[in-house]
Amino acid sequence: YQVGTDFVLGHASDENDVELVTAYHLNVPASARLTPSAACSERFDSIPVLVTATRSADFRVVLRNALSANEAAYSSSGHYAPSADALHIDVPSAAKFAVLRVDDHGYVLGVFDLRTNFFCAVGIGAITPLGWGEGEIRCGN
């Protein structure tokens, strides 16, 4: 659900399939700790982006095209595309497009740079990642 400078917050299920919120403490050496700026603390998607604006724009175009293609697939078949291959999306060089999650209520798509850890992702419908606006493209490292 959330990643902080020294924790990860998520969920797990117990033996009775009851969902539990779980926090994991991260031991981060002082030299590696990030100090959030005022601008970062004001925005939820404060992941630092260390790539060119062109790469980010290219990835956003891929995701917008994939959104249109997946909605067209749903209109014709009543199901969202189960894989990236089913959408036939043009991807920039050294990048990988993936359908990260899909069901009849929505999907999550991502584009990943194969040379760095830069990515962009978007969610639609009931399975949009917690805290994201539906259709909101988020990018980061």
Tab-separated table of N, CA and C in Angstrom:
chain	number	residue	atom	x	y	z
A	1	TYR	N	0.809	-1.204	0.000
A	1	TYR	CA	0.000	0.000	0.000
A	1	TYR	C	0.850	1.265	0.000
A	2	GLN	N	1.968	1.226	0.727
A	2	GLN	CA	2.798	2.421	0.818
A	2	GLN	C	4.240	2.015	1.084
A	3	VAL	N	5.166	2.763	0.497
A	3	VAL	CA	6.592	2.553	0.733
A	3	VAL	C	7.142	3.851	1.287
A	4	GLY	N	7.791	3.784	2.436
A	4	GLY	CA	8.408	4.953	3.041
A	4	GLY	C	9.918	4.826	2.993
A	5	THR	N	10.597	5.762	3.615
A	5	THR	CA	12.051	5.719	3.602
A	5	THR	C	12.597	4.591	4.452
A	6	ASP	N	11.812	4.099	5.429
A	6	ASP	CA	12.295	2.999	6.269
A	6	ASP	C	11.225	1.952	6.559
A	7	PHE	N	10.173	1.885	5.730
A	7	PHE	CA	9.131	0.888	5.934
A	7	PHE	C	8.426	0.557	4.622
A	8	VAL	N	7.750	-0.597	4.623
A	8	VAL	CA	6.851	-0.997	3.549
A	8	VAL	C	5.559	-1.436	4.223
A	9	LEU	N	4.426	-0.926	3.757
A	9	LEU	CA	3.127	-1.258	4.323
A	9	LEU	C	2.337	-2.006	3.264
A	10	GLY	N	1.836	-3.174	3.614
A	10	GLY	CA	1.099	-3.977	2.652
A	10	GLY	C	0.034	-4.801	3.340
A	11	HIS	N	-0.305	-5.918	2.731
A	11	HIS	CA	-1.297	-6.789	3.353
A	11	HIS	C	-0.882	-8.239	3.217
A	12	ALA	N	-1.436	-9.052	4.081
A	12	ALA	CA	-1.213	-10.496	4.074
A	12	ALA	C	-2.522	-11.141	4.507
A	13	SER	N	-2.623	-12.430	4.328
A	13	SER	CA	-3.807	-13.161	4.772
A	13	SER	C	-3.399	-14.186	5.813
A	14	ASP	N	-4.228	-14.334	6.851
A	14	ASP	CA	-3.922	-15.347	7.858
A	14	ASP	C	-4.452	-16.702	7.401
A	15	GLU	N	-4.374	-17.705	8.271
A	15	GLU	CA	-4.776	-19.069	7.900
A	15	GLU	C	-6.259	-19.185	7.576
A	16	ASN	N	-7.075	-18.207	8.003
A	16	ASN	CA	-8.518	-18.206	7.716
A	16	ASN	C	-8.871	-17.281	6.551
A	17	ASP	N	-7.857	-16.874	5.785
A	17	ASP	CA	-8.029	-15.956	4.656
A	17	ASP	C	-8.554	-14.575	5.070
A	18	VAL	N	-8.292	-14.186	6.311
A	18	VAL	CA	-8.640	-12.845	6.765
A	18	VAL	C	-7.483	-11.931	6.381
A	19	GLU	N	-7.810	-10.833	5.686
A	19	GLU	CA	-6.767	-9.924	5.225
A	19	GLU	C	-6.298	-9.043	6.381
A	20	LEU	N	-4.987	-8.936	6.536
A	20	LEU	CA	-4.378	-8.160	7.601
A	20	LEU	C	-3.447	-7.118	7.010
A	21	VAL	N	-3.443	-5.916	7.571
A	21	VAL	CA	-2.471	-4.904	7.176
A	21	VAL	C	-1.161	-5.266	7.853
A	22	THR	N	-0.075	-5.258	7.080
A	22	THR	CA	1.228	-5.678	7.584
A	22	THR	C	2.259	-4.606	7.284
A	23	ALA	N	3.100	-4.298	8.273
A	23	ALA	CA	4.174	-3.324	8.096
A	23	ALA	C	5.507	-4.035	8.254
A	24	TYR	N	6.444	-3.716	7.385
A	24	TYR	CA	7.794	-4.268	7.459
A	24	TYR	C	8.771	-3.109	7.608
A	25	HIS	N	9.608	-3.180	8.611
A	25	HIS	CA	10.620	-2.159	8.836
A	25	HIS	C	11.806	-2.438	7.921
A	26	LEU	N	12.339	-1.400	7.284
A	26	LEU	CA	13.516	-1.522	6.440
A	26	LEU	C	14.711	-0.941	7.182
A	27	ASN	N	15.770	-1.696	7.262
A	27	ASN	CA	17.006	-1.189	7.839
A	27	ASN	C	17.808	-0.534	6.732
A	28	VAL	N	17.823	0.775	6.733
A	28	VAL	CA	18.491	1.541	5.684
A	28	VAL	C	19.694	2.247	6.294
A	29	PRO	N	20.906	2.008	5.760
A	29	PRO	CA	22.076	2.712	6.278
A	29	PRO	C	21.891	4.224	6.148
A	30	ALA	N	22.399	4.983	7.101
A	30	ALA	CA	22.244	6.438	7.100
A	30	ALA	C	22.710	7.057	5.787
A	31	SER	N	23.779	6.509	5.204
A	31	SER	CA	24.311	7.072	3.959
A	31	SER	C	23.363	6.895	2.778
A	32	ALA	N	22.423	5.947	2.868
A	32	ALA	CA	21.513	5.666	1.757
A	32	ALA	C	20.125	6.257	1.964
A	33	ARG	N	19.862	6.868	3.111
A	33	ARG	CA	18.533	7.400	3.398
A	33	ARG	C	18.233	8.618	2.543
A	34	LEU	N	16.987	8.689	2.089
A	34	LEU	CA	16.523	9.842	1.320
A	34	LEU	C	15.889	10.836	2.268
A	35	THR	N	16.133	12.092	2.045
A	35	THR	CA	15.486	13.140	2.823
A	35	THR	C	14.416	13.756	1.940
A	36	PRO	N	13.141	13.541	2.270
A	36	PRO	CA	12.092	14.088	1.411
A	36	PRO	C	12.097	15.608	1.434
A	37	SER	N	11.934	16.187	0.258
A	37	SER	CA	11.845	17.642	0.171
A	37	SER	C	10.419	18.059	0.486
A	38	ALA	N	10.203	19.344	0.648
A	38	ALA	CA	8.853	19.843	0.922
A	38	ALA	C	7.920	19.482	-0.225
A	39	ALA	N	8.425	19.573	-1.466
A	39	ALA	CA	7.592	19.251	-2.626
A	39	ALA	C	7.186	17.787	-2.613
A	40	CYS	N	8.090	16.905	-2.210
A	40	CYS	CA	7.777	15.478	-2.186
A	40	CYS	C	6.700	15.173	-1.161
A	41	SER	N	6.771	15.801	-0.002
A	41	SER	CA	5.806	15.471	1.043
A	41	SER	C	4.408	15.979	0.711
A	42	GLU	N	4.296	16.897	-0.248
A	42	GLU	CA	2.998	17.421	-0.627
A	42	GLU	C	2.312	16.563	-1.682
A	43	ARG	N	3.053	15.696	-2.358
A	43	ARG	CA	2.492	14.882	-3.429
A	43	ARG	C	2.574	13.422	-3.059
A	44	PHE	N	1.513	12.681	-3.361
A	44	PHE	CA	1.509	11.252	-3.047
A	44	PHE	C	2.495	10.499	-3.925
A	45	ASP	N	2.585	10.838	-5.218
A	45	ASP	CA	3.466	10.126	-6.136
A	45	ASP	C	4.821	10.836	-6.190
A	46	SER	N	5.543	10.788	-5.093
A	46	SER	CA	6.804	11.517	-4.993
A	46	SER	C	8.010	10.650	-5.307
A	47	ILE	N	7.843	9.660	-6.174
A	47	ILE	CA	8.957	8.818	-6.571
A	47	ILE	C	9.909	9.654	-7.419
A	48	PRO	N	11.207	9.713	-7.080
A	48	PRO	CA	12.130	10.495	-7.889
A	48	PRO	C	12.261	9.918	-9.294
A	49	VAL	N	12.232	10.751	-10.293
A	49	VAL	CA	12.349	10.314	-11.680
A	49	VAL	C	13.683	10.792	-12.220
A	50	LEU	N	14.524	9.843	-12.665
A	50	LEU	CA	15.872	10.169	-13.113
A	50	LEU	C	16.070	9.845	-14.588
A	51	VAL	N	15.085	10.131	-15.409
A	51	VAL	CA	15.194	9.883	-16.850
A	51	VAL	C	14.798	11.146	-17.587
A	52	THR	N	14.980	11.116	-18.875
A	52	THR	CA	14.638	12.293	-19.668
A	52	THR	C	13.121	12.450	-19.770
A	53	ALA	N	12.704	13.665	-20.012
A	53	ALA	CA	11.286	13.939	-20.205
A	53	ALA	C	10.769	13.210	-21.442
A	54	THR	N	11.643	13.011	-22.432
A	54	THR	CA	11.246	12.312	-23.653
A	54	THR	C	10.867	10.866	-23.357
A	55	ARG	N	11.678	10.182	-22.544
A	55	ARG	CA	11.384	8.780	-22.207
A	55	ARG	C	10.054	8.684	-21.460
A	56	SER	N	9.835	9.584	-20.525
A	56	SER	CA	8.581	9.608	-19.787
A	56	SER	C	7.406	9.848	-20.733
A	57	ALA	N	7.551	10.805	-21.640
A	57	ALA	CA	6.482	11.098	-22.603
A	57	ALA	C	6.221	9.901	-23.507
A	58	ASP	N	7.291	9.218	-23.950
A	58	ASP	CA	7.132	8.030	-24.797
A	58	ASP	C	6.352	6.933	-24.067
A	59	PHE	N	6.678	6.716	-22.800
A	59	PHE	CA	5.999	5.679	-22.018
A	59	PHE	C	4.535	6.038	-21.793
A	60	ARG	N	4.250	7.314	-21.583
A	60	ARG	CA	2.864	7.740	-21.400
A	60	ARG	C	2.052	7.522	-22.686
A	61	VAL	N	2.667	7.743	-23.835
A	61	VAL	CA	1.995	7.480	-25.113
A	61	VAL	C	1.686	5.989	-25.240
A	62	VAL	N	2.640	5.137	-24.888
A	62	VAL	CA	2.412	3.687	-24.936
A	62	VAL	C	1.209	3.323	-24.078
A	63	LEU	N	1.156	3.848	-22.859
A	63	LEU	CA	0.054	3.504	-21.958
A	63	LEU	C	-1.278	4.049	-22.453
A	64	ARG	N	-1.289	5.245	-23.006
A	64	ARG	CA	-2.544	5.777	-23.550
A	64	ARG	C	-3.035	4.923	-24.720
A	65	ASN	N	-2.110	4.504	-25.591
A	65	ASN	CA	-2.485	3.625	-26.701
A	65	ASN	C	-2.998	2.288	-26.184
A	66	ALA	N	-2.346	1.765	-25.148
A	66	ALA	CA	-2.760	0.483	-24.564
A	66	ALA	C	-4.135	0.599	-23.907
A	67	LEU	N	-4.403	1.735	-23.258
A	67	LEU	CA	-5.732	1.952	-22.672
A	67	LEU	C	-6.804	1.890	-23.754
A	68	SER	N	-6.568	2.589	-24.859
A	68	SER	CA	-7.537	2.592	-25.963
A	68	SER	C	-7.711	1.196	-26.541
A	69	ALA	N	-6.589	0.489	-26.750
A	69	ALA	CA	-6.652	-0.867	-27.319
A	69	ALA	C	-7.376	-1.824	-26.387
A	70	ASN	N	-7.145	-1.699	-25.081
A	70	ASN	CA	-7.786	-2.616	-24.138
A	70	ASN	C	-9.284	-2.333	-24.025
A	71	GLU	N	-9.667	-1.076	-24.083
A	71	GLU	CA	-11.097	-0.758	-24.062
A	71	GLU	C	-11.779	-1.239	-25.345
A	72	ALA	N	-11.079	-1.138	-26.473
A	72	ALA	CA	-11.627	-1.663	-27.735
A	72	ALA	C	-11.778	-3.181	-27.663
A	73	ALA	N	-10.791	-3.854	-27.060
A	73	ALA	CA	-10.876	-5.312	-26.893
A	73	ALA	C	-12.090	-5.680	-26.044
A	74	TYR	N	-12.319	-4.915	-24.983
A	74	TYR	CA	-13.463	-5.186	-24.110
A	74	TYR	C	-14.780	-4.962	-24.854
A	75	SER	N	-14.836	-3.916	-25.668
A	75	SER	CA	-16.051	-3.625	-26.427
A	75	SER	C	-16.402	-4.750	-27.400
A	76	SER	N	-15.373	-5.356	-27.997
A	76	SER	CA	-15.646	-6.397	-28.995
A	76	SER	C	-15.816	-7.788	-28.386
A	77	SER	N	-15.155	-8.068	-27.249
A	77	SER	CA	-15.205	-9.433	-26.717
A	77	SER	C	-15.833	-9.558	-25.324
A	78	GLY	N	-15.998	-8.440	-24.645
A	78	GLY	CA	-16.536	-8.492	-23.285
A	78	GLY	C	-15.482	-8.830	-22.243
A	79	HIS	N	-14.206	-8.884	-22.658
A	79	HIS	CA	-13.097	-9.167	-21.742
A	79	HIS	C	-11.925	-8.262	-22.078
A	80	TYR	N	-11.179	-7.889	-21.029
A	80	TYR	CA	-9.951	-7.132	-21.259
A	80	TYR	C	-8.862	-8.079	-21.742
A	81	ALA	N	-7.891	-7.558	-22.461
A	81	ALA	CA	-6.795	-8.374	-23.003
A	81	ALA	C	-6.005	-9.004	-21.864
A	82	PRO	N	-5.738	-10.310	-21.941
A	82	PRO	CA	-5.028	-11.001	-20.863
A	82	PRO	C	-3.509	-10.844	-20.911
A	83	SER	N	-2.993	-10.347	-22.039
A	83	SER	CA	-1.536	-10.255	-22.167
A	83	SER	C	-1.162	-9.066	-23.045
A	84	ALA	N	0.100	-8.674	-22.946
A	84	ALA	CA	0.600	-7.568	-23.767
A	84	ALA	C	0.535	-7.921	-25.249
A	85	ASP	N	0.815	-9.172	-25.593
A	85	ASP	CA	0.797	-9.600	-26.999
A	85	ASP	C	-0.576	-9.416	-27.632
A	86	ALA	N	-1.634	-9.570	-26.843
A	86	ALA	CA	-2.989	-9.445	-27.360
A	86	ALA	C	-3.334	-8.011	-27.751
A	87	LEU	N	-2.569	-7.037	-27.248
A	87	LEU	CA	-2.879	-5.631	-27.526
A	87	LEU	C	-2.112	-5.050	-28.713
A	88	HIS	N	-1.035	-5.700	-29.143
A	88	HIS	CA	-0.248	-5.255	-30.308
A	88	HIS	C	0.156	-3.783	-30.192
A	89	ILE	N	0.872	-3.453	-29.130
A	89	ILE	CA	1.284	-2.077	-28.854
A	89	ILE	C	2.733	-1.868	-29.303
A	90	ASP	N	2.989	-0.764	-30.005
A	90	ASP	CA	4.365	-0.403	-30.360
A	90	ASP	C	5.053	0.131	-29.109
A	91	VAL	N	6.246	-0.390	-28.833
A	91	VAL	CA	6.987	-0.030	-27.627
A	91	VAL	C	8.331	0.557	-28.034
A	92	PRO	N	8.785	1.639	-27.366
A	92	PRO	CA	10.092	2.209	-27.680
A	92	PRO	C	11.208	1.183	-27.490
A	93	SER	N	12.338	1.416	-28.102
A	93	SER	CA	13.465	0.491	-27.966
A	93	SER	C	13.900	0.394	-26.509
A	94	ALA	N	14.395	-0.772	-26.134
A	94	ALA	CA	14.888	-1.064	-24.782
A	94	ALA	C	13.813	-0.875	-23.721
A	95	ALA	N	12.547	-1.164	-24.092
A	95	ALA	CA	11.441	-1.081	-23.142
A	95	ALA	C	10.586	-2.325	-23.257
A	96	LYS	N	9.859	-2.633	-22.210
A	96	LYS	CA	8.946	-3.771	-22.202
A	96	LYS	C	7.591	-3.304	-21.703
A	97	PHE	N	6.538	-3.658	-22.440
A	97	PHE	CA	5.163	-3.364	-22.053
A	97	PHE	C	4.565	-4.634	-21.465
A	98	ALA	N	3.776	-4.503	-20.394
A	98	ALA	CA	3.183	-5.689	-19.770
A	98	ALA	C	1.790	-5.389	-19.235
A	99	VAL	N	0.925	-6.400	-19.318
A	99	VAL	CA	-0.351	-6.375	-18.610
A	99	VAL	C	-0.032	-6.978	-17.250
A	100	LEU	N	-0.042	-6.148	-16.206
A	100	LEU	CA	0.379	-6.594	-14.886
A	100	LEU	C	-0.703	-7.347	-14.131
A	101	ARG	N	-1.942	-6.954	-14.371
A	101	ARG	CA	-3.054	-7.610	-13.687
A	101	ARG	C	-4.304	-7.343	-14.502
A	102	VAL	N	-5.180	-8.327	-14.582
A	102	VAL	CA	-6.413	-8.149	-15.346
A	102	VAL	C	-7.498	-9.058	-14.776
A	103	ASP	N	-8.724	-8.557	-14.738
A	103	ASP	CA	-9.899	-9.374	-14.488
A	103	ASP	C	-11.064	-8.679	-15.190
A	104	ASP	N	-12.279	-9.162	-14.986
A	104	ASP	CA	-13.423	-8.583	-15.690
A	104	ASP	C	-13.803	-7.196	-15.181
A	105	HIS	N	-13.142	-6.739	-14.103
A	105	HIS	CA	-13.480	-5.447	-13.510
A	105	HIS	C	-12.422	-4.374	-13.761
A	106	GLY	N	-11.332	-4.728	-14.437
A	106	GLY	CA	-10.311	-3.737	-14.714
A	106	GLY	C	-8.964	-4.369	-15.006
A	107	TYR	N	-7.937	-3.509	-15.054
A	107	TYR	CA	-6.594	-3.985	-15.388
A	107	TYR	C	-5.552	-2.974	-14.950
A	108	VAL	N	-4.312	-3.440	-14.870
A	108	VAL	CA	-3.164	-2.588	-14.578
A	108	VAL	C	-2.123	-2.873	-15.660
A	109	LEU	N	-1.627	-1.800	-16.300
A	109	LEU	CA	-0.642	-1.910	-17.371
A	109	LEU	C	0.646	-1.213	-16.953
A	110	GLY	N	1.773	-1.685	-17.464
A	110	GLY	CA	3.041	-1.044	-17.150
A	110	GLY	C	4.003	-1.069	-18.328
A	111	VAL	N	4.890	-0.082	-18.366
A	111	VAL	CA	5.975	-0.018	-19.342
A	111	VAL	C	7.257	0.143	-18.541
A	112	PHE	N	8.265	-0.674	-18.856
A	112	PHE	CA	9.499	-0.720	-18.084
A	112	PHE	C	10.697	-0.490	-18.992
A	113	ASP	N	11.611	0.358	-18.563
A	113	ASP	CA	12.859	0.586	-19.273
A	113	ASP	C	13.795	-0.574	-18.948
A	114	LEU	N	14.320	-1.240	-19.952
A	114	LEU	CA	15.170	-2.414	-19.732
A	114	LEU	C	16.601	-2.046	-19.334
A	115	ARG	N	16.983	-0.767	-19.462
A	115	ARG	CA	18.343	-0.349	-19.100
A	115	ARG	C	18.420	0.280	-17.714
A	116	THR	N	17.297	0.795	-17.229
A	116	THR	CA	17.265	1.433	-15.918
A	116	THR	C	16.099	0.839	-15.141
A	117	ASN	N	15.808	1.385	-13.981
A	117	ASN	CA	14.639	0.898	-13.242
A	117	ASN	C	13.452	1.849	-13.401
A	118	PHE	N	13.427	2.656	-14.460
A	118	PHE	CA	12.323	3.577	-14.724
A	118	PHE	C	11.111	2.809	-15.240
A	119	PHE	N	9.921	3.213	-14.801
A	119	PHE	CA	8.684	2.577	-15.251
A	119	PHE	C	7.554	3.587	-15.224
A	120	CYS	N	6.497	3.272	-15.955
A	120	CYS	CA	5.226	3.994	-15.866
A	120	CYS	C	4.129	2.939	-15.811
A	121	ALA	N	3.075	3.221	-15.064
A	121	ALA	CA	1.973	2.265	-14.928
A	121	ALA	C	0.661	3.028	-14.820
A	122	VAL	N	-0.432	2.320	-15.119
A	122	VAL	CA	-1.771	2.895	-15.043
A	122	VAL	C	-2.750	1.778	-14.673
A	123	GLY	N	-3.773	2.127	-13.926
A	123	GLY	CA	-4.806	1.162	-13.554
A	123	GLY	C	-6.180	1.679	-13.928
A	124	ILE	N	-7.054	0.760	-14.307
A	124	ILE	CA	-8.431	1.083	-14.666
A	124	ILE	C	-9.355	0.113	-13.939
A	125	GLY	N	-10.429	0.625	-13.385
A	125	GLY	CA	-11.444	-0.224	-12.773
A	125	GLY	C	-11.142	-0.581	-11.329
A	126	ALA	N	-11.789	-1.643	-10.883
A	126	ALA	CA	-11.749	-2.033	-9.476
A	126	ALA	C	-10.380	-2.482	-8.998
A	127	ILE	N	-9.466	-2.816	-9.899
A	127	ILE	CA	-8.150	-3.285	-9.449
A	127	ILE	C	-7.071	-2.220	-9.586
A	128	THR	N	-7.481	-0.961	-9.724
A	128	THR	CA	-6.523	0.146	-9.720
A	128	THR	C	-5.768	0.110	-8.394
A	129	PRO	N	-4.440	0.259	-8.414
A	129	PRO	CA	-3.677	0.222	-7.159
A	129	PRO	C	-4.202	1.241	-6.145
A	130	LEU	N	-4.206	0.847	-4.884
A	130	LEU	CA	-4.698	1.687	-3.799
A	130	LEU	C	-3.987	3.036	-3.791
A	131	GLY	N	-4.750	4.100	-3.712
A	131	GLY	CA	-4.184	5.440	-3.665
A	131	GLY	C	-3.992	6.085	-5.026
A	132	TRP	N	-4.180	5.342	-6.098
A	132	TRP	CA	-4.038	5.896	-7.445
A	132	TRP	C	-5.414	6.307	-7.944
A	133	GLY	N	-5.446	7.369	-8.705
A	133	GLY	CA	-6.683	7.728	-9.375
A	133	GLY	C	-6.869	6.827	-10.587
A	134	GLU	N	-8.083	6.441	-10.858
A	134	GLU	CA	-8.332	5.578	-12.012
A	134	GLU	C	-7.907	6.288	-13.280
A	135	GLY	N	-7.101	5.618	-14.102
A	135	GLY	CA	-6.617	6.186	-15.347
A	135	GLY	C	-5.413	7.108	-15.171
A	136	GLU	N	-4.959	7.279	-13.945
A	136	GLU	CA	-3.817	8.153	-13.666
A	136	GLU	C	-2.516	7.409	-13.959
A	137	ILE	N	-1.708	7.971	-14.842
A	137	ILE	CA	-0.424	7.355	-15.183
A	137	ILE	C	0.612	7.847	-14.192
A	138	ARG	N	1.287	6.898	-13.552
A	138	ARG	CA	2.329	7.235	-12.595
A	138	ARG	C	3.660	6.683	-13.102
A	139	CYS	N	4.701	7.488	-12.972
A	139	CYS	CA	6.030	7.086	-13.413
A	139	CYS	C	7.012	7.254	-12.264
A	140	GLY	N	8.066	6.471	-12.287
A	140	GLY	CA	9.081	6.596	-11.267
A	140	GLY	C	10.230	5.628	-11.471
A	141	ASN	N	11.135	5.635	-10.519
A	141	ASN	CA	12.283	4.728	-10.539
A	141	ASN	C	12.147	3.749	-9.389
